[in-house]
């Protein structure tokens, strides 16, 4: 079982308008509501790939009930900690005429230390049944940089594998608990190591430094150039075939789903990297976020080129 953690879950609302006009009434041509938050964008592709997935975190009010109901078609089991306040919404407005995207992200509810203590008790029970725990994204108001650090420690103490995908202080403090894997971008690697990372060699050296601090797998996305991984087995680079991408939003989360799947299945690092790369590329072929079609993934899978650098 893969357990995903979304502490700041939301309803993602996508509005399509012909031409967005500030200060005027805008008629929406199309709208779509989906359960959102980086952790849930890991949950959905992992479930599509066939894994048993349980999603936890915080939800509240009628909006929280909607988030849980919306996960059912994906066969994701909800195990959220409920609050009385309403879960937030994140609105994405797509302007067809100007090909411009505008986002409105609600701050959401405030989580008290008492709430977090209650959640951690539930979390400890869920971790016992999990093979891999994947925690992603921001945290609600009221929680500080130690939030993920404390959750990672719970997973490590239970002897389970844990992936941490966040940024800023949450990442900086989170890696002190030595998660099994992180997937930083270039800016995050610079923040963690102080290195400029202006070329591939510097990026690899920075990732090796983080690995030496106790993170088993450091995966770094190179955008269109694929990704590379630093781990005990060595350094591996993955290159995906050229595709006509439709939507790259959430592809990093789909890649995390692939890593979680590979780790839960006990695959070797080459197989894990190939699976993660193929799922991420397949997700880019679809307009929905956190979604892919198995046939796309199976077609791309053998075309991913894995090279051992050292």
Short mmCIF file of N, CA and C in Angstrom, two decimals, residues 1-6 9-10 35-36 39-40 43-44 47 51-82 87 119 122-123 126 129:
data_model
loop_
_atom_site.label_atom_id
_atom_site.label_comp_id
_atom_site.label_asym_id
_atom_site.label_seq_id
_atom_site.Cartn_x
_atom_site.Cartn_y
_atom_site.Cartn_z
N UNK A 1 0.84 -1.21 0.00
CA UNK A 1 0.00 0.00 0.00
C UNK A 1 0.87 1.25 0.00
N UNK A 2 0.46 2.22 -0.80
CA UNK A 2 1.14 3.52 -0.83
C UNK A 2 0.26 4.52 -0.06
N UNK A 3 0.85 5.17 0.93
CA UNK A 3 0.14 6.18 1.71
C UNK A 3 0.61 7.55 1.25
N UNK A 4 -0.31 8.39 0.81
CA UNK A 4 0.05 9.75 0.39
C UNK A 4 -0.43 10.76 1.42
N UNK A 5 0.34 11.82 1.60
CA UNK A 5 0.03 12.85 2.59
C UNK A 5 -0.15 14.19 1.87
N UNK A 6 -1.34 14.77 2.02
CA UNK A 6 -1.64 16.10 1.48
C UNK A 6 -2.17 16.95 2.63
N UNK A 9 -4.85 20.05 1.27
CA UNK A 9 -5.71 19.63 0.15
C UNK A 9 -6.66 20.75 -0.26
N UNK A 10 -7.12 20.68 -1.51
CA UNK A 10 -7.99 21.74 -2.04
C UNK A 10 -8.92 21.16 -3.09
N UNK A 35 -10.11 17.02 -7.18
CA UNK A 35 -9.43 17.05 -5.88
C UNK A 35 -7.98 17.44 -6.10
N UNK A 36 -7.51 18.46 -5.39
CA UNK A 36 -6.19 19.00 -5.66
C UNK A 36 -5.25 19.01 -4.47
N UNK A 39 -0.02 16.10 -3.06
CA UNK A 39 -0.13 14.72 -2.61
C UNK A 39 -1.20 13.94 -3.35
N UNK A 40 -2.33 14.61 -3.65
CA UNK A 40 -3.40 13.94 -4.39
C UNK A 40 -3.04 13.76 -5.86
N UNK A 43 -1.42 10.53 -5.65
CA UNK A 43 -2.38 9.46 -5.37
C UNK A 43 -3.03 8.94 -6.64
N UNK A 44 -3.50 9.86 -7.49
CA UNK A 44 -4.28 9.46 -8.66
C UNK A 44 -3.47 8.62 -9.65
N UNK A 47 -2.71 5.14 -8.27
CA UNK A 47 -3.88 4.26 -8.32
C UNK A 47 -4.16 3.79 -9.75
N UNK A 51 -1.76 0.48 -8.02
CA UNK A 51 -1.39 0.35 -6.61
C UNK A 51 -2.61 0.55 -5.70
N UNK A 52 -2.55 -0.06 -4.52
CA UNK A 52 -3.51 0.27 -3.47
C UNK A 52 -3.04 1.58 -2.85
N UNK A 53 -3.89 2.61 -2.88
CA UNK A 53 -3.48 3.94 -2.42
C UNK A 53 -4.44 4.43 -1.34
N UNK A 54 -3.87 4.89 -0.23
CA UNK A 54 -4.64 5.53 0.83
C UNK A 54 -4.15 6.96 0.95
N UNK A 55 -5.07 7.92 0.94
CA UNK A 55 -4.72 9.34 1.02
C UNK A 55 -5.10 9.90 2.38
N UNK A 56 -4.15 10.60 3.00
CA UNK A 56 -4.43 11.25 4.27
C UNK A 56 -3.97 12.69 4.25
N UNK A 57 -4.22 13.40 5.35
CA UNK A 57 -3.94 14.83 5.44
C UNK A 57 -5.10 15.50 6.16
N UNK A 58 -5.32 16.76 5.86
CA UNK A 58 -6.42 17.50 6.49
C UNK A 58 -7.47 17.88 5.46
N UNK A 59 -8.75 17.68 5.80
CA UNK A 59 -9.87 18.24 5.03
C UNK A 59 -10.88 18.78 6.03
N UNK A 60 -11.77 19.64 5.54
CA UNK A 60 -12.77 20.21 6.44
C UNK A 60 -14.05 20.62 5.74
N UNK A 61 -15.15 20.54 6.46
CA UNK A 61 -16.44 21.03 5.98
C UNK A 61 -16.97 20.28 4.76
N UNK A 62 -17.94 20.93 4.07
CA UNK A 62 -18.54 20.32 2.88
C UNK A 62 -17.52 20.16 1.77
N UNK A 63 -16.61 21.13 1.66
CA UNK A 63 -15.57 21.06 0.63
C UNK A 63 -14.68 19.83 0.85
N UNK A 64 -14.39 19.54 2.12
CA UNK A 64 -13.59 18.36 2.43
C UNK A 64 -14.29 17.07 2.05
N UNK A 65 -15.62 17.03 2.27
CA UNK A 65 -16.40 15.85 1.87
C UNK A 65 -16.36 15.68 0.36
N UNK A 66 -16.41 16.81 -0.36
CA UNK A 66 -16.34 16.77 -1.82
C UNK A 66 -15.00 16.20 -2.29
N UNK A 67 -13.91 16.64 -1.65
CA UNK A 67 -12.58 16.13 -2.01
C UNK A 67 -12.53 14.61 -1.86
N UNK A 68 -13.06 14.12 -0.75
CA UNK A 68 -13.05 12.67 -0.51
C UNK A 68 -13.91 11.93 -1.54
N UNK A 69 -15.10 12.47 -1.82
CA UNK A 69 -15.99 11.82 -2.80
C UNK A 69 -15.35 11.80 -4.19
N UNK A 70 -14.60 12.86 -4.52
CA UNK A 70 -14.00 12.97 -5.85
C UNK A 70 -12.86 11.98 -6.06
N UNK A 71 -12.32 11.43 -4.97
CA UNK A 71 -11.24 10.45 -5.08
C UNK A 71 -11.76 9.04 -5.35
N UNK A 72 -13.05 8.82 -5.09
CA UNK A 72 -13.61 7.46 -5.25
C UNK A 72 -13.48 6.91 -6.66
N UNK A 73 -13.77 7.71 -7.71
CA UNK A 73 -13.63 7.16 -9.07
C UNK A 73 -12.21 6.70 -9.40
N UNK A 74 -11.23 7.25 -8.69
CA UNK A 74 -9.84 6.85 -8.91
C UNK A 74 -9.44 5.64 -8.06
N UNK A 75 -10.39 5.15 -7.25
CA UNK A 75 -10.15 4.02 -6.34
C UNK A 75 -9.05 4.34 -5.32
N UNK A 76 -9.06 5.61 -4.88
CA UNK A 76 -8.17 6.04 -3.80
C UNK A 76 -8.97 6.04 -2.51
N UNK A 77 -8.48 5.36 -1.49
CA UNK A 77 -9.16 5.30 -0.20
C UNK A 77 -8.82 6.55 0.62
N UNK A 78 -9.84 7.21 1.14
CA UNK A 78 -9.63 8.42 1.95
C UNK A 78 -9.49 8.06 3.43
N UNK A 79 -8.47 8.65 4.07
CA UNK A 79 -8.28 8.47 5.51
C UNK A 79 -7.84 9.82 6.09
N UNK A 80 -8.59 10.86 5.75
CA UNK A 80 -8.22 12.22 6.15
C UNK A 80 -8.64 12.52 7.58
N UNK A 81 -7.94 13.48 8.18
CA UNK A 81 -8.28 14.00 9.50
C UNK A 81 -9.20 15.19 9.27
N UNK A 82 -10.39 15.15 9.87
CA UNK A 82 -11.41 16.16 9.58
C UNK A 82 -11.38 17.33 10.56
N UNK A 87 -12.36 23.28 3.67
CA UNK A 87 -11.16 23.15 2.85
C UNK A 87 -11.13 24.24 1.79
N UNK A 119 -3.79 14.44 14.34
CA UNK A 119 -3.49 13.85 13.03
C UNK A 119 -2.33 12.86 13.14
N UNK A 122 -3.36 9.42 14.22
CA UNK A 122 -3.98 8.69 13.11
C UNK A 122 -2.92 8.24 12.10
N UNK A 123 -1.98 9.13 11.82
CA UNK A 123 -0.91 8.88 10.85
C UNK A 123 -0.06 7.67 11.28
N UNK A 126 -1.80 4.53 10.29
CA UNK A 126 -1.81 4.32 8.83
C UNK A 126 -0.45 3.86 8.33
N UNK A 129 0.49 0.12 8.06
CA UNK A 129 -0.07 -0.69 6.96
C UNK A 129 0.56 -0.34 5.62
#
